Coordinates of C-alpha atoms in Angstrom, one line a residue:
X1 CA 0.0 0.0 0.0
X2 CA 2.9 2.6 0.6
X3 CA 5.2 1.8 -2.0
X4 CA 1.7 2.4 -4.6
X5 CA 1.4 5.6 -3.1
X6 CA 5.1 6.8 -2.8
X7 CA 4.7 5.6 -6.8
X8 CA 1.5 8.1 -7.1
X9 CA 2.9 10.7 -5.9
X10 CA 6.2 10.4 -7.7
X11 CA 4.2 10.2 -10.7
X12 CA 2.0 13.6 -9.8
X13 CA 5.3 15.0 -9.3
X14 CA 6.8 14.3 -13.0
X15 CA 3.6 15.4 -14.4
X16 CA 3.7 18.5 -12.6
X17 CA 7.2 19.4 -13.4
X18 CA 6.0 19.0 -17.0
X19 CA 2.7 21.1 -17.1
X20 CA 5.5 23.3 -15.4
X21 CA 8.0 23.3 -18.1
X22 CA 5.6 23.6 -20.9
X23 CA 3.8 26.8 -19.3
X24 CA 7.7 28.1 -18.7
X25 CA 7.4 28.2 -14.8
X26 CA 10.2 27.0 -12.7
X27 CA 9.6 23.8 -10.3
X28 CA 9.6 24.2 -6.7
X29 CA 11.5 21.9 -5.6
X30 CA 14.0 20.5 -2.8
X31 CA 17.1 19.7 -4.9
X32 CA 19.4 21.8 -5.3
X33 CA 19.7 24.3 -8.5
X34 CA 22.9 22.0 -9.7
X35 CA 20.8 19.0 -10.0
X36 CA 18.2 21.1 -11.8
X37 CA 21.1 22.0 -14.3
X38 CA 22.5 19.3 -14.5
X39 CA 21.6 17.7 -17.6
X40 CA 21.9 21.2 -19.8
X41 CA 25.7 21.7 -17.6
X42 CA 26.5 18.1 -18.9
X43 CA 26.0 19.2 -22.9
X44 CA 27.8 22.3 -22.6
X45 CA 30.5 20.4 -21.1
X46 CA 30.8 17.9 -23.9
X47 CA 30.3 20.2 -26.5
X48 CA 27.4 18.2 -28.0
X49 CA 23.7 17.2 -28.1
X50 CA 22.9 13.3 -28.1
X51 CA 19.2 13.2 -30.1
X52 CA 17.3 10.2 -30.5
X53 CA 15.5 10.4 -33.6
X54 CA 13.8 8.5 -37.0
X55 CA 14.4 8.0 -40.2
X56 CA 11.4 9.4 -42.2
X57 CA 10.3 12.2 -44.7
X58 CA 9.3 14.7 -41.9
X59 CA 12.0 14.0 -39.1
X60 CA 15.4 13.1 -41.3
X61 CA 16.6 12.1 -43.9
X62 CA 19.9 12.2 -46.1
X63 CA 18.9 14.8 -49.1
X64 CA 21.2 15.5 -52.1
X65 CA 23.2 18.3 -50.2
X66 CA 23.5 16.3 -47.1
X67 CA 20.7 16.1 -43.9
X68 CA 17.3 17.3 -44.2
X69 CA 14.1 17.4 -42.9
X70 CA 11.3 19.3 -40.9
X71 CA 12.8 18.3 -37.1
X72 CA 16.5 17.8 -38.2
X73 CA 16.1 21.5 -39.1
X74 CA 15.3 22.3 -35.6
X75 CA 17.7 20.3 -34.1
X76 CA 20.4 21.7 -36.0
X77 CA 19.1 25.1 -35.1
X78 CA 18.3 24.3 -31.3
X79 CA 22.1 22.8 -31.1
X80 CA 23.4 26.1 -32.5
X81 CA 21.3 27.9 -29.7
X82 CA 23.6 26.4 -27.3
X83 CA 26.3 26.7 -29.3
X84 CA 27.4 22.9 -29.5
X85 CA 27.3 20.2 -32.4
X86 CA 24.9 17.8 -33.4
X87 CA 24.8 13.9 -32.2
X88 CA 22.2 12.1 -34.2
X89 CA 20.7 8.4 -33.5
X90 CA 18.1 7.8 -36.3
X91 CA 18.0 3.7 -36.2
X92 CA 15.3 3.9 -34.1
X93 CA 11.6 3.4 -34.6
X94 CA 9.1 5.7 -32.0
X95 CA 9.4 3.3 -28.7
X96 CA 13.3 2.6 -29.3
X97 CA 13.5 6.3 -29.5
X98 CA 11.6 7.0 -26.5
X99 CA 13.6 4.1 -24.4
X100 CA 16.7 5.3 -25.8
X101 CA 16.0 8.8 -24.7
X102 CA 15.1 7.2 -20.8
X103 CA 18.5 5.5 -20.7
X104 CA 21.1 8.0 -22.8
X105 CA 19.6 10.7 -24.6
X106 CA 19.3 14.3 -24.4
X107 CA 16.3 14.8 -26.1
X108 CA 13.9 12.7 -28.3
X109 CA 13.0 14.5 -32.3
X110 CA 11.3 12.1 -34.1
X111 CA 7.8 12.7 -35.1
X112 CA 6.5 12.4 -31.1
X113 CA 3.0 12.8 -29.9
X114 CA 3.2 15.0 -26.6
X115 CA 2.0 12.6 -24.1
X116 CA 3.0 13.3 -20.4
X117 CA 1.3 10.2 -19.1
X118 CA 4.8 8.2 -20.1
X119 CA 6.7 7.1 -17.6
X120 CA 10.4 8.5 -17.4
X121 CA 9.7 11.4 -19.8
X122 CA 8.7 15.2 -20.3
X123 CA 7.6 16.7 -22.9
X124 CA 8.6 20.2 -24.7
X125 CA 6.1 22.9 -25.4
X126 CA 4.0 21.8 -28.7
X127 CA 6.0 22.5 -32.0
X128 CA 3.0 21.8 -34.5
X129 CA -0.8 20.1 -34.6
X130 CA -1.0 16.2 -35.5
X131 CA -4.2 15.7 -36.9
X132 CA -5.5 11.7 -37.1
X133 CA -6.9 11.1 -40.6
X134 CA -8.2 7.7 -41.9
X135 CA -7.3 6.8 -44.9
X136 CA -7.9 4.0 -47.6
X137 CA -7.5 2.0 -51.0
X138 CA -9.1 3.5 -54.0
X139 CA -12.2 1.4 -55.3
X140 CA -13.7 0.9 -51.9
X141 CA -16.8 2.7 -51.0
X142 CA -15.4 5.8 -49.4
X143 CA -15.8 6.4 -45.7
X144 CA -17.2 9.0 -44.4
X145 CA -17.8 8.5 -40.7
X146 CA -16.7 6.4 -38.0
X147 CA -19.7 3.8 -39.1
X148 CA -18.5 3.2 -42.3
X149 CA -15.5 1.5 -40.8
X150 CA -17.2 -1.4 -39.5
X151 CA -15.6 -4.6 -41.3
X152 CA -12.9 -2.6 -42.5
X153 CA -9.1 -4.2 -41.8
X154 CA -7.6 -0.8 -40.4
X155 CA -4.0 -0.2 -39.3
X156 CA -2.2 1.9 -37.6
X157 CA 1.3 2.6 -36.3
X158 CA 1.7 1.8 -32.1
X159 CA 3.1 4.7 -30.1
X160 CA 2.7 7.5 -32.4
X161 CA -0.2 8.6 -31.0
X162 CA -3.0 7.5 -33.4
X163 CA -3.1 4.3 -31.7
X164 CA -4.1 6.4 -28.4
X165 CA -7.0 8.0 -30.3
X166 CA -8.5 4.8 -32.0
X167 CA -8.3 3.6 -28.2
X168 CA -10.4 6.9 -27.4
X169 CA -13.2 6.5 -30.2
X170 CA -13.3 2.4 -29.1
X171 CA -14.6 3.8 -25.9
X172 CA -17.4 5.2 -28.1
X173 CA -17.8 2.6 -30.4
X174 CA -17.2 -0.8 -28.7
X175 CA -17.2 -2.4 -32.2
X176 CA -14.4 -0.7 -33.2
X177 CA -11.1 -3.2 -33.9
X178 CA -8.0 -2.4 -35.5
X179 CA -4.3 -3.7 -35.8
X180 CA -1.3 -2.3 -34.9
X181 CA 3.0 -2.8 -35.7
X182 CA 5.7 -0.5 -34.0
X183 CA 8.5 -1.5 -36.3
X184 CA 7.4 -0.1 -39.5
X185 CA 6.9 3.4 -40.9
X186 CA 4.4 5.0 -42.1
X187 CA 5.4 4.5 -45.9
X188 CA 5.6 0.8 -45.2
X189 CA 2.0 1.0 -43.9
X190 CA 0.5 3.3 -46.9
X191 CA 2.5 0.3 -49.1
X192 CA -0.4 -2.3 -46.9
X193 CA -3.2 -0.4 -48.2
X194 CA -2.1 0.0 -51.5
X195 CA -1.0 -3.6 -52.0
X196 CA -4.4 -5.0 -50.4
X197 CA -2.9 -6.1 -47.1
X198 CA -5.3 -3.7 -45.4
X199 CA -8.1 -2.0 -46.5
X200 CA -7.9 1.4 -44.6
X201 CA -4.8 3.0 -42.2
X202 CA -4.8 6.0 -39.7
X203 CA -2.0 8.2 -39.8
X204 CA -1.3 11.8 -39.0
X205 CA -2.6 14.3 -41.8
X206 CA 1.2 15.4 -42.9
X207 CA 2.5 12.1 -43.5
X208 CA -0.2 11.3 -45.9
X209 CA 0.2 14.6 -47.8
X210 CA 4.4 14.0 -47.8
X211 CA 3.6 10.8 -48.9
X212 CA 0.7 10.2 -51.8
X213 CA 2.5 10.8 -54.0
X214 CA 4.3 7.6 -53.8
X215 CA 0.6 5.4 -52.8
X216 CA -1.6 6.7 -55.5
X217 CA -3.8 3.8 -55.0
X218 CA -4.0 5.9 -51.3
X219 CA -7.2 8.4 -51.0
X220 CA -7.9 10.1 -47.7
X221 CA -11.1 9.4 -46.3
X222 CA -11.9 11.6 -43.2
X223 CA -10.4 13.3 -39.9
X224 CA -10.7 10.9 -36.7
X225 CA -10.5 12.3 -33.2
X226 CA -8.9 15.5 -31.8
X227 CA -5.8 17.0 -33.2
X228 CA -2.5 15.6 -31.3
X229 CA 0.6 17.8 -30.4
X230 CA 4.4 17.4 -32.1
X231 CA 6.9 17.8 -29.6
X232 CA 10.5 17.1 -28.7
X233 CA 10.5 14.4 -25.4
X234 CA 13.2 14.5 -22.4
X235 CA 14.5 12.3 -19.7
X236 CA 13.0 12.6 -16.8
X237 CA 15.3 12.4 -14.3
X238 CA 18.1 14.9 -15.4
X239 CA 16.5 18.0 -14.4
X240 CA 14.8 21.1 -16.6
X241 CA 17.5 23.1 -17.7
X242 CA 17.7 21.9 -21.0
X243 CA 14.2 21.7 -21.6
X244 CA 13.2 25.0 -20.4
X245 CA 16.6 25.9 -23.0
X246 CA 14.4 23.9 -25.4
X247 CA 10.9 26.0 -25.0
X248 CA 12.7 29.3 -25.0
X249 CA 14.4 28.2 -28.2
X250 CA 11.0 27.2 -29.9
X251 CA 9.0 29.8 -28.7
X252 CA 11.3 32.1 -30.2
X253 CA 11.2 30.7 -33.7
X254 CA 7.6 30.5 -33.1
X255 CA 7.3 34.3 -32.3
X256 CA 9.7 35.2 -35.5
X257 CA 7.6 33.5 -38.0
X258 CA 10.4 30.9 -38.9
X259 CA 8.8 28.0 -37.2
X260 CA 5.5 28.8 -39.7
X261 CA 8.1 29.1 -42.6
X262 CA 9.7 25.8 -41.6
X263 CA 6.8 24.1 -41.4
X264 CA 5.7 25.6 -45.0
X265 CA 8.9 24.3 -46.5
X266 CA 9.0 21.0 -45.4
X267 CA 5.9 20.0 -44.6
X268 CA 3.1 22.5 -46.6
X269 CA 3.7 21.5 -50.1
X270 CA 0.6 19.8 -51.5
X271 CA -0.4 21.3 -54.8
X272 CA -3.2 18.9 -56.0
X273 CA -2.6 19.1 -59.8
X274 CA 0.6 18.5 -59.1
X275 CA 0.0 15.3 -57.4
X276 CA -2.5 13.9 -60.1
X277 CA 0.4 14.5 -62.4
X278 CA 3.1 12.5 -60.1
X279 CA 0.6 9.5 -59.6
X280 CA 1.1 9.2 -63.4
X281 CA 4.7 9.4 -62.9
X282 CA 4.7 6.8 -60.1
X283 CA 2.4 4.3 -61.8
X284 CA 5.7 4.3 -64.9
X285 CA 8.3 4.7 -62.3
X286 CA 6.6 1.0 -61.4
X287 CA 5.6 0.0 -65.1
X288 CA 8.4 1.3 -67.0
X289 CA 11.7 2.1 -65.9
X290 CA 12.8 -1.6 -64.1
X291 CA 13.3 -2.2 -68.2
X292 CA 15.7 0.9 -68.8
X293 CA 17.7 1.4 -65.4
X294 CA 20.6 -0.5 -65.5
X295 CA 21.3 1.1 -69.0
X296 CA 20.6 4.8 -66.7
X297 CA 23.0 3.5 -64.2
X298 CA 25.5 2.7 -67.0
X299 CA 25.0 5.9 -68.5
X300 CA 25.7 7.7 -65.0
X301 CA 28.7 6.0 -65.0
X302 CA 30.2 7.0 -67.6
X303 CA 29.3 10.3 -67.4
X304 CA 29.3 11.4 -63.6
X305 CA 25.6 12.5 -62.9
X306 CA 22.7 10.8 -60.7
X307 CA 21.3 7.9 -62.7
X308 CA 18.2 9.0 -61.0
X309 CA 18.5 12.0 -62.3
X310 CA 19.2 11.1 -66.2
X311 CA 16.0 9.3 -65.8
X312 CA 14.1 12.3 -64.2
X313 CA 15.5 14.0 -67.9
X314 CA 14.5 10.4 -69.9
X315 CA 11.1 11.0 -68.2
X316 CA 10.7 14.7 -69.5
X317 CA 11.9 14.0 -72.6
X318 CA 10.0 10.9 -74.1
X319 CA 7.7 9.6 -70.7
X320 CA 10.2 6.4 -71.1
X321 CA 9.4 5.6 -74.3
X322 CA 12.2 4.7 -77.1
X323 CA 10.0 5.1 -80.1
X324 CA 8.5 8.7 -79.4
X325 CA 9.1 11.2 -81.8
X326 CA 8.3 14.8 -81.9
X327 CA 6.8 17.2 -84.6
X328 CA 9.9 19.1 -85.5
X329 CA 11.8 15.3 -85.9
X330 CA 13.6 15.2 -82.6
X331 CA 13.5 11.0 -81.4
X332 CA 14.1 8.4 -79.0
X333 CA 13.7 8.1 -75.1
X334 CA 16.1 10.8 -74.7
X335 CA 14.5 12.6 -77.5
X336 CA 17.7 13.5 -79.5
X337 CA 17.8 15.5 -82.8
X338 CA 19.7 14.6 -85.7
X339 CA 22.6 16.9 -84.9
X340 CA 23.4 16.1 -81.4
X341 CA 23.2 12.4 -82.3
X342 CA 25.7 12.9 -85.0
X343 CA 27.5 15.0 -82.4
X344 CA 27.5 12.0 -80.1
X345 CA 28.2 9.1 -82.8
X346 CA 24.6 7.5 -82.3
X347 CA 23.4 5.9 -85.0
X348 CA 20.1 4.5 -83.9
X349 CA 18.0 7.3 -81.9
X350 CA 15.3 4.6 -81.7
X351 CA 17.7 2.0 -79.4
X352 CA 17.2 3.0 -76.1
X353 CA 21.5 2.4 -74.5
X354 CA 22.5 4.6 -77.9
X355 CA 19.6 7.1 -76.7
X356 CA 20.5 6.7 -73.0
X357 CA 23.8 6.9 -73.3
X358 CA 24.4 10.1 -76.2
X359 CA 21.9 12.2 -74.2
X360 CA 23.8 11.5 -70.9
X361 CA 27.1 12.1 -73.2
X362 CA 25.4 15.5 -74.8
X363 CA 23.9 17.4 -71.5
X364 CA 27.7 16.4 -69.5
X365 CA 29.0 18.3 -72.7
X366 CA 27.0 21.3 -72.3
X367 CA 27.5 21.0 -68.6
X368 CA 31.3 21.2 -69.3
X369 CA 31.1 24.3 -72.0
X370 CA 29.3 26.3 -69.6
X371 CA 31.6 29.0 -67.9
X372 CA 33.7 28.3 -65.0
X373 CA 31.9 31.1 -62.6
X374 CA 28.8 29.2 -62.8
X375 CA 28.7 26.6 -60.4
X376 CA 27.4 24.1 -58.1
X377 CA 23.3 23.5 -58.9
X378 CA 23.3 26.6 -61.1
X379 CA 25.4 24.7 -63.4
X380 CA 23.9 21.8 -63.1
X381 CA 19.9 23.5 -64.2
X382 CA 21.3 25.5 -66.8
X383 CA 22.7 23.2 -68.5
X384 CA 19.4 21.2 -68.6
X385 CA 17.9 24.4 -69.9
X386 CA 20.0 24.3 -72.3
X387 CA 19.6 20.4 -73.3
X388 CA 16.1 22.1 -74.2
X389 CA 15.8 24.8 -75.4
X390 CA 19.9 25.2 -76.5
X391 CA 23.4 27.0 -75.2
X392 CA 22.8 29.8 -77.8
X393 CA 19.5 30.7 -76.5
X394 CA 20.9 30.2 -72.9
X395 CA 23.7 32.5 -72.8
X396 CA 20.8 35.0 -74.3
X397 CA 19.3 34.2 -71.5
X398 CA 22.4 35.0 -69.5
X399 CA 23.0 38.3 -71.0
X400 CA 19.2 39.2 -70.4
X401 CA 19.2 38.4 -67.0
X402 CA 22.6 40.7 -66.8
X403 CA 21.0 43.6 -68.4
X404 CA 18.2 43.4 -66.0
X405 CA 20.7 44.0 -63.0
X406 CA 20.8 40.1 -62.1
X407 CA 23.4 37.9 -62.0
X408 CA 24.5 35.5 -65.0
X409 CA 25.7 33.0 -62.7
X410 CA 22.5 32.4 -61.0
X411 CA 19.6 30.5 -62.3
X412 CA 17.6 32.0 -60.4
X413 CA 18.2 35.0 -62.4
X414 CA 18.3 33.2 -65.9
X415 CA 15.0 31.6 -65.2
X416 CA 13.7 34.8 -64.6
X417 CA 14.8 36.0 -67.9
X418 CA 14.4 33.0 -70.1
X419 CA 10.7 34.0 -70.9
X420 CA 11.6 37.0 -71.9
X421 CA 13.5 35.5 -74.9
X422 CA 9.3 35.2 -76.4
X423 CA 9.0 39.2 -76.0
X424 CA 10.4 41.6 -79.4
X425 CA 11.5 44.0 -76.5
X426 CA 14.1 41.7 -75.4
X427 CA 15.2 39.1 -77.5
X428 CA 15.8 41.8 -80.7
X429 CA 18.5 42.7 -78.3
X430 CA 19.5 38.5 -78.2
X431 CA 22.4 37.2 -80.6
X432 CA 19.9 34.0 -81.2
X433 CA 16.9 35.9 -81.4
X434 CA 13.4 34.3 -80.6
X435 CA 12.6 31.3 -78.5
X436 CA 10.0 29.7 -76.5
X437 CA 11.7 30.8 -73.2
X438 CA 9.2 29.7 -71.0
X439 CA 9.5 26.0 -72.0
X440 CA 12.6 25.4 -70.5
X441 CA 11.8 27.3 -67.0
X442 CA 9.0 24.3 -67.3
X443 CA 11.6 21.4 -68.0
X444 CA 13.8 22.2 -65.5
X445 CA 10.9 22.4 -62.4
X446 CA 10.0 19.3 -63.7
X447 CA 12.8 17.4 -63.8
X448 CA 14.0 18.5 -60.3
X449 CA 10.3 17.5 -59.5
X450 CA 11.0 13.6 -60.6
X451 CA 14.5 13.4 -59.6
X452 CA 13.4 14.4 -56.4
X453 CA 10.9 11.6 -55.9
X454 CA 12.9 8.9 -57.8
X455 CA 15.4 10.1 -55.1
X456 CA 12.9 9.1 -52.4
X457 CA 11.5 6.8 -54.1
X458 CA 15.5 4.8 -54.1
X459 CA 15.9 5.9 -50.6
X460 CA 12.6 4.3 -49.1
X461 CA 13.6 1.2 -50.5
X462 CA 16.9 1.0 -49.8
X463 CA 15.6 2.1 -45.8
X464 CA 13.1 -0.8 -46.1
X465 CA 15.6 -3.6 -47.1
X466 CA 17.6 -2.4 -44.5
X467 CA 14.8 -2.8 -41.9
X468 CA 14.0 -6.4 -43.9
X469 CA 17.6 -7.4 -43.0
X470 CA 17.1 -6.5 -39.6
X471 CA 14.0 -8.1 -39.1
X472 CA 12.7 -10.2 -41.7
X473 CA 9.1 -10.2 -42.7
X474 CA 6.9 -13.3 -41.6
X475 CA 4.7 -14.6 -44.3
X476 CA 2.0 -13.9 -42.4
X477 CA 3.1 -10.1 -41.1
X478 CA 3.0 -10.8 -37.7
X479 CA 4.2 -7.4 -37.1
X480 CA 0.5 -6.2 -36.4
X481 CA -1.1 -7.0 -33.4
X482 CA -4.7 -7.0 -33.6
X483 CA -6.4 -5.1 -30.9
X484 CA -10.1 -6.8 -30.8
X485 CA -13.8 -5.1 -30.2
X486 CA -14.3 -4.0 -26.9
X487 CA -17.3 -5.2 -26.5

């Protein structure tokens, strides 16, 4: 009977320290200010912050330039607050990363529901709403309300905090039943309703948005339960000084504007017609280029770009599709015109290695006859501008863009005055004369477009064979566990 209620109280207490931190009051409490510290004193002193976090589209992730993400973006920024590096541990999923953050962390950043119920943790101030939404496999009747889920197979992911809110509307609806899995992501269980595994899924709102495009046989159905809180969990046991460092930091960036700008960045980007578009280009990623990678791969090779991102350019150009052929007589799937594949010794535009391989050959040439001052990605976007619409009309382009008070260096100057090569006011002054400036502005968004979800597209799978070799998949997935009516 004591020891329960020494372990009530000492449970009142941690809750209470937390409303504390998150409304930014101090603790009253009988340990000394050291103690208090001494988590935040023990960073300082070794120069670095120990996160515990996940590998997904909205936490972290290894982009082109290095990491990225929504949360490793405020990490990074939070550990220059204190003015120490980085530590991240991302080969977690959500209940490794809380454990590990009880045992060794400093902090936990990885796509966590604020819930101070846990035992050994405390929770920041909330970062962003997590709104529940159902989703479910195109060509079922669509739901609308909780009642249209009845003999549904519904998943969800455990300790994210959507498995805590189908627990809340099974209180409502005894009938309710669902299963659940803690070692997979939410990718791998969008890839369950898609492939007929499950019929429905309940994920947070964001995720589905970051991730449709990749599911398109993925619809959203409707919002369930009450939004959640996104926020950053700490041990315990090691005092508030680091977490109170932690709600000063993100109440700043909240009060600046740059959280909102963050969260537009990474997270906001949903254009709708862009997304019907990209299902198309995920159905052919699927359909069409297992046939023509290797000879992408080869190409890349040999001449020192992304294979992804020749076939982001084969994709553009022809939709992978050796025979097309254009109006004006350009051919092949890398759509080449009789000059350039004289130019790069290809004697059949219709074979798709000759096609692959002299357009991969042709756009490294005009990479490498660009100027030396232009560099980095600049280089790399004009010279797919000029794969399209030609170095001549670039360097017009170019000379615009200088005339305007820009910078020839920059694409983001050229693509500003590339459409002008259409207007008489502008391209009478042009060497080249008249073209259709605009076209290429469009070919280059694009192609960054499909590189960058081939790029995810790679790196999902290669993050799901990895969690495959760690823990194989049972035949009969008995990663879910199912959590029965209630009554």
């Amino acid at each position: 009977m004591l020891a329960s209620l020494l372990d009530h109280l000492r449970r009142r207490r941690r809750h209470y320290a937390t409303l504390c931190a998150l409304l930014g009051l101090g603790l009253i409490t009988d340990r000394p200010h050291r103690a208090s510290e001494a988590q935040l004193e023990d960073v300082r002193a070794r120069d670095f912050l120990n996160i515990q976090t996940r590998n997904t589209p909205t936490t972290y992730y290894e982009g082109r330039q290095g990491p990225t993400g929504f949360e490793y973006e405020l990490m990074r920024r939070f550990a220059d607050y204190l003015g120490v590096s980085l530590n991240l541990d991302a080969d977690h999923n959500i209940a490794e990363a809380l454990e590990a953050v009880r045992r060794e962390g400093d902090l936990g950043a990885a796509a966590l529901p604020l819930d101070p119920t846990r035992d050994g943790l405390m929770y920041s101030r909330p970062i962003m709403p997590l709104q529940p939404l159902l989703v479910y496999r195109r060509g079922l009747p669509p739901p609308a309300e909780i009642a249209d889920l009845e003999g549904l197979s519904i998943g969800t992911l455990s300790n994210t905090g959507t498995d805590r809110v189908m627990h809340e509307l099974q209180a409502e609806h005894p009938w309710l039943s669902w299963q659940e899995a803690d070692d997979i992501e939410v990718s791998a269980l969008l890839g369950r309703v898609s492939d007929g595994t499950l019929d429905a899924a309940v994920v947070f709102e964001r995720q589905f948005r970051l991730n449709r495009l990749f599911f398109p046989e993925v619809e959203d159905g409707f919002r369930l339960g009450r939004p959640l809180s996104l926020a950053w969990a700490f041990p315990s046991e090691r005092g508030l000084g680091l977490l109170r460092e932690a709600n000063r930091f993100l109440a700043t960036l909240q009060d600046s504007g740059l959280l909102a700008r963050l969260e537009t960045r990474y997270l906001g980007r949903d254009d709708y017609l862009e997304y019907v578009g990209a299902r198309t280009f995920i159905g052919h990623v699927h359909e069409r280029l297992p046939e023509y990678d290797t000879l992408f791969r080869e190409a890349a090779r040999q001449s020192g770009f992304d294979w992804k991102l020749l076939a982001a350019v084969g994709y553009q150009e022809s939709h992978w599709r050796p025979q097309a052929t254009s109006p004006t007589g350009v051919r092949g799937l890398m759509m080449l015109t009789n000059a350039t594949a004289a130019e790069m010794n290809v004697s059949n535009r219709l074979d798709p290695a000759q096609s692959i391989d002299g357009g991969a050959r042709y756009l490294r040439s005009l990479k490498d006859r660009l100027p030396e001052s232009i560099t980095g990605e600049d280089r790399l976007f004009m010279a797919l501008a000029a794969y399209n619409v030609g170095l001549g009309h670039l360097y017009d382009a170019r000379r615009i863009a200088e005339m305007r008070g820009g910078d020839p260096d920059a694409w983001e100057d050229v693509r500003d005055a590339l459409p002008l090569l259409q207007e008489r006011e502008w391209f009478s002054k042009t060497r080249y004369g008249y073209a259709r400036g605009g076209e290429p502005v469009i070919y280059v968004r694009n192609i960054r477009r499909y590189h960058e979800i081939l790029a995810y597209v790679d790196r999902s799978r290669q993050q799901f064979h990895r969690l495959s070799a760690r823990q194989p998949l049972p035949a009969d997935d008995t990663r879910f566990n199912r959590v029965p009516p209630s009554g």
